[in-house]
Amino acid sequence: MPFESASGRSLKNVLIQDAGYTPYEDWAWQGYRLAILAFAKEYGLKHLMEIGGGRRPLFTPEECAAHGFETTINDISPVELENMKVIFPTACFDISGDISSPEIKKGHYDLIYSRMVFEHVKDVEQAWKNIYQLLSPGGVAIAFYPTLYALPFLVNKLIPESVSTKIVDMLYGFRKGENMLKFPAYYDHCYGDAKKVEPMLKQIGFSDTAVMPFYGHDYFKKLPVLREIDNAIHDIARRKNLASLSSYAYAVVRK
Ligand SMILES: C[S@@+](CC[C@H](N)C(=O)[O-])C[C@H]1O[C@@H](n2cnc3c(N)ncnc32)[C@H](O)[C@@H]1O
């Protein structure tokens, strides 16, 4: 297989041993870059695509150059890509849409990554099928997404978008101006419970898969009583591996 692992380790082991995975929300945010770099190093991956990179791609062009990455930034929104402050090759398409256009390079990307994108995708199974097509043989993909049944995301899924936007504005007021876009969220296949996601990934044909849950979030930081109750639930869920109560997850796959 191209991109043979130097040590023959699984994605899960690379994530634990090299990136230092722990099931805490804080680590999920800090560890995302570490995880991508660990996979790139382990499997010698060079052609990268960020899905839903929007106006703020994860790596700078300088960082990509230092690691020898050739990186393309994808987004469904041309406005997001036009507002990117740095220069990268771009590919504007829906990751769950029709990718038959010859301009979309199939079998080309060694490492495809996304952060806070899959909850906005209506048909996540189709997104993974498209990722399978876009990946080169032996290529790796990672999706970092919020999970059901964490309370804030469950509520966001159940109540109308206009109401959830108002609540977030009221509580945090951080969605104003150019930074404040709120994309509709569906949470299709957004689970931290591997049993709910891995069969679908295996069915698509990925040779190695893992779903790694994270517990905790700071949505209730201004609501003391709710925050304490919710934190206690996260602690129990983490200690007892109740992944259905996780708040975030990484789904990682290898073609
Ligand atoms: C919440 S933002 C996250 C941006 C960035 N990944 C980050 O972590 O800061 C979600 C991004 O995903 C893009 N997006 C939503 N649905 C998408 C789809 N089906 N295909 C590709 N991009 C999508 C949005 O346009 C937006 O730029």
Short mmCIF file of C-alpha atoms and ligand atoms in Angstrom, two decimals, residues 29 32 50-58 74-81 91-97 113-123 127 144 175 181-184 186, ligand 1:
data_model
loop_
_atom_site.label_atom_id
_atom_site.label_comp_id
_atom_site.label_asym_id
_atom_site.label_seq_id
_atom_site.Cartn_x
_atom_site.Cartn_y
_atom_site.Cartn_z
CA TRP A 29 -9.05 21.74 20.12
CA TYR A 32 -6.33 18.67 16.17
CA GLU A 50 -8.97 21.23 4.22
CA ILE A 51 -12.74 20.80 3.92
CA GLY A 52 -14.76 23.86 4.95
CA GLY A 53 -11.56 25.77 5.63
CA GLY A 54 -13.48 28.98 5.07
CA ARG A 55 -11.71 32.25 5.51
CA ARG A 56 -9.33 30.94 8.20
CA PRO A 57 -7.46 27.82 7.09
CA LEU A 58 -5.86 25.75 9.83
CA ASN A 74 -12.21 23.72 0.07
CA ASP A 75 -15.44 25.44 1.07
CA ILE A 76 -19.03 25.34 -0.13
CA SER A 77 -19.11 29.14 0.08
CA PRO A 78 -17.27 31.25 -2.50
CA VAL A 79 -17.64 34.22 -0.13
CA GLU A 80 -15.69 32.40 2.60
CA LEU A 81 -12.90 31.50 0.17
CA ALA A 91 -11.72 24.27 -4.49
CA CYS A 92 -15.27 25.53 -4.06
CA PHE A 93 -17.73 22.65 -3.82
CA ASP A 94 -20.14 20.92 -1.46
CA ILE A 95 -18.33 17.99 0.16
CA SER A 96 -21.60 16.03 0.07
CA GLY A 97 -22.52 17.12 -3.47
CA TYR A 113 -9.23 17.26 7.29
CA SER A 114 -12.17 19.26 8.56
CA ARG A 115 -13.06 21.05 11.78
CA MET A 116 -16.61 22.07 12.73
CA VAL A 117 -17.94 21.33 9.25
CA PHE A 118 -19.74 17.96 9.34
CA GLU A 119 -22.53 19.21 11.60
CA HIS A 120 -23.44 21.58 8.73
CA VAL A 121 -23.51 18.84 6.09
CA LYS A 122 -26.96 17.46 5.29
CA ASP A 123 -25.77 14.06 4.01
CA ALA A 127 -19.54 13.37 2.29
CA PHE A 144 -13.59 16.94 14.01
CA ARG A 175 -21.60 36.39 16.37
CA LEU A 181 -21.52 33.82 10.54
CA LYS A 182 -23.67 31.01 11.83
CA PHE A 183 -24.12 28.12 9.44
CA PRO A 184 -27.22 25.90 9.67
CA TYR A 186 -28.04 19.25 10.98
C1 LIG B 1 -18.24 26.73 11.44
S1 LIG B 1 -17.31 27.05 9.98
C2 LIG B 1 -15.74 26.29 10.37
C3 LIG B 1 -14.60 26.92 9.64
C4 LIG B 1 -13.21 26.31 9.97
N1 LIG B 1 -13.16 24.93 9.56
C5 LIG B 1 -12.87 26.46 11.42
O1 LIG B 1 -12.75 25.46 12.12
O2 LIG B 1 -12.70 27.61 11.86
C6 LIG B 1 -17.99 25.88 8.83
C7 LIG B 1 -17.43 26.02 7.43
O3 LIG B 1 -17.85 24.90 6.66
C8 LIG B 1 -18.32 25.33 5.40
N2 LIG B 1 -19.26 24.32 4.92
C9 LIG B 1 -20.52 24.09 5.38
N3 LIG B 1 -21.08 23.09 4.70
C10 LIG B 1 -20.15 22.66 3.80
C11 LIG B 1 -20.16 21.65 2.79
N4 LIG B 1 -21.24 20.89 2.59
N5 LIG B 1 -19.04 21.47 2.03
C12 LIG B 1 -17.94 22.26 2.24
N6 LIG B 1 -17.90 23.25 3.17
C13 LIG B 1 -18.99 23.44 3.94
C14 LIG B 1 -18.93 26.69 5.71
O4 LIG B 1 -19.08 27.49 4.55
C15 LIG B 1 -17.93 27.25 6.70
O5 LIG B 1 -16.86 27.91 6.09
#
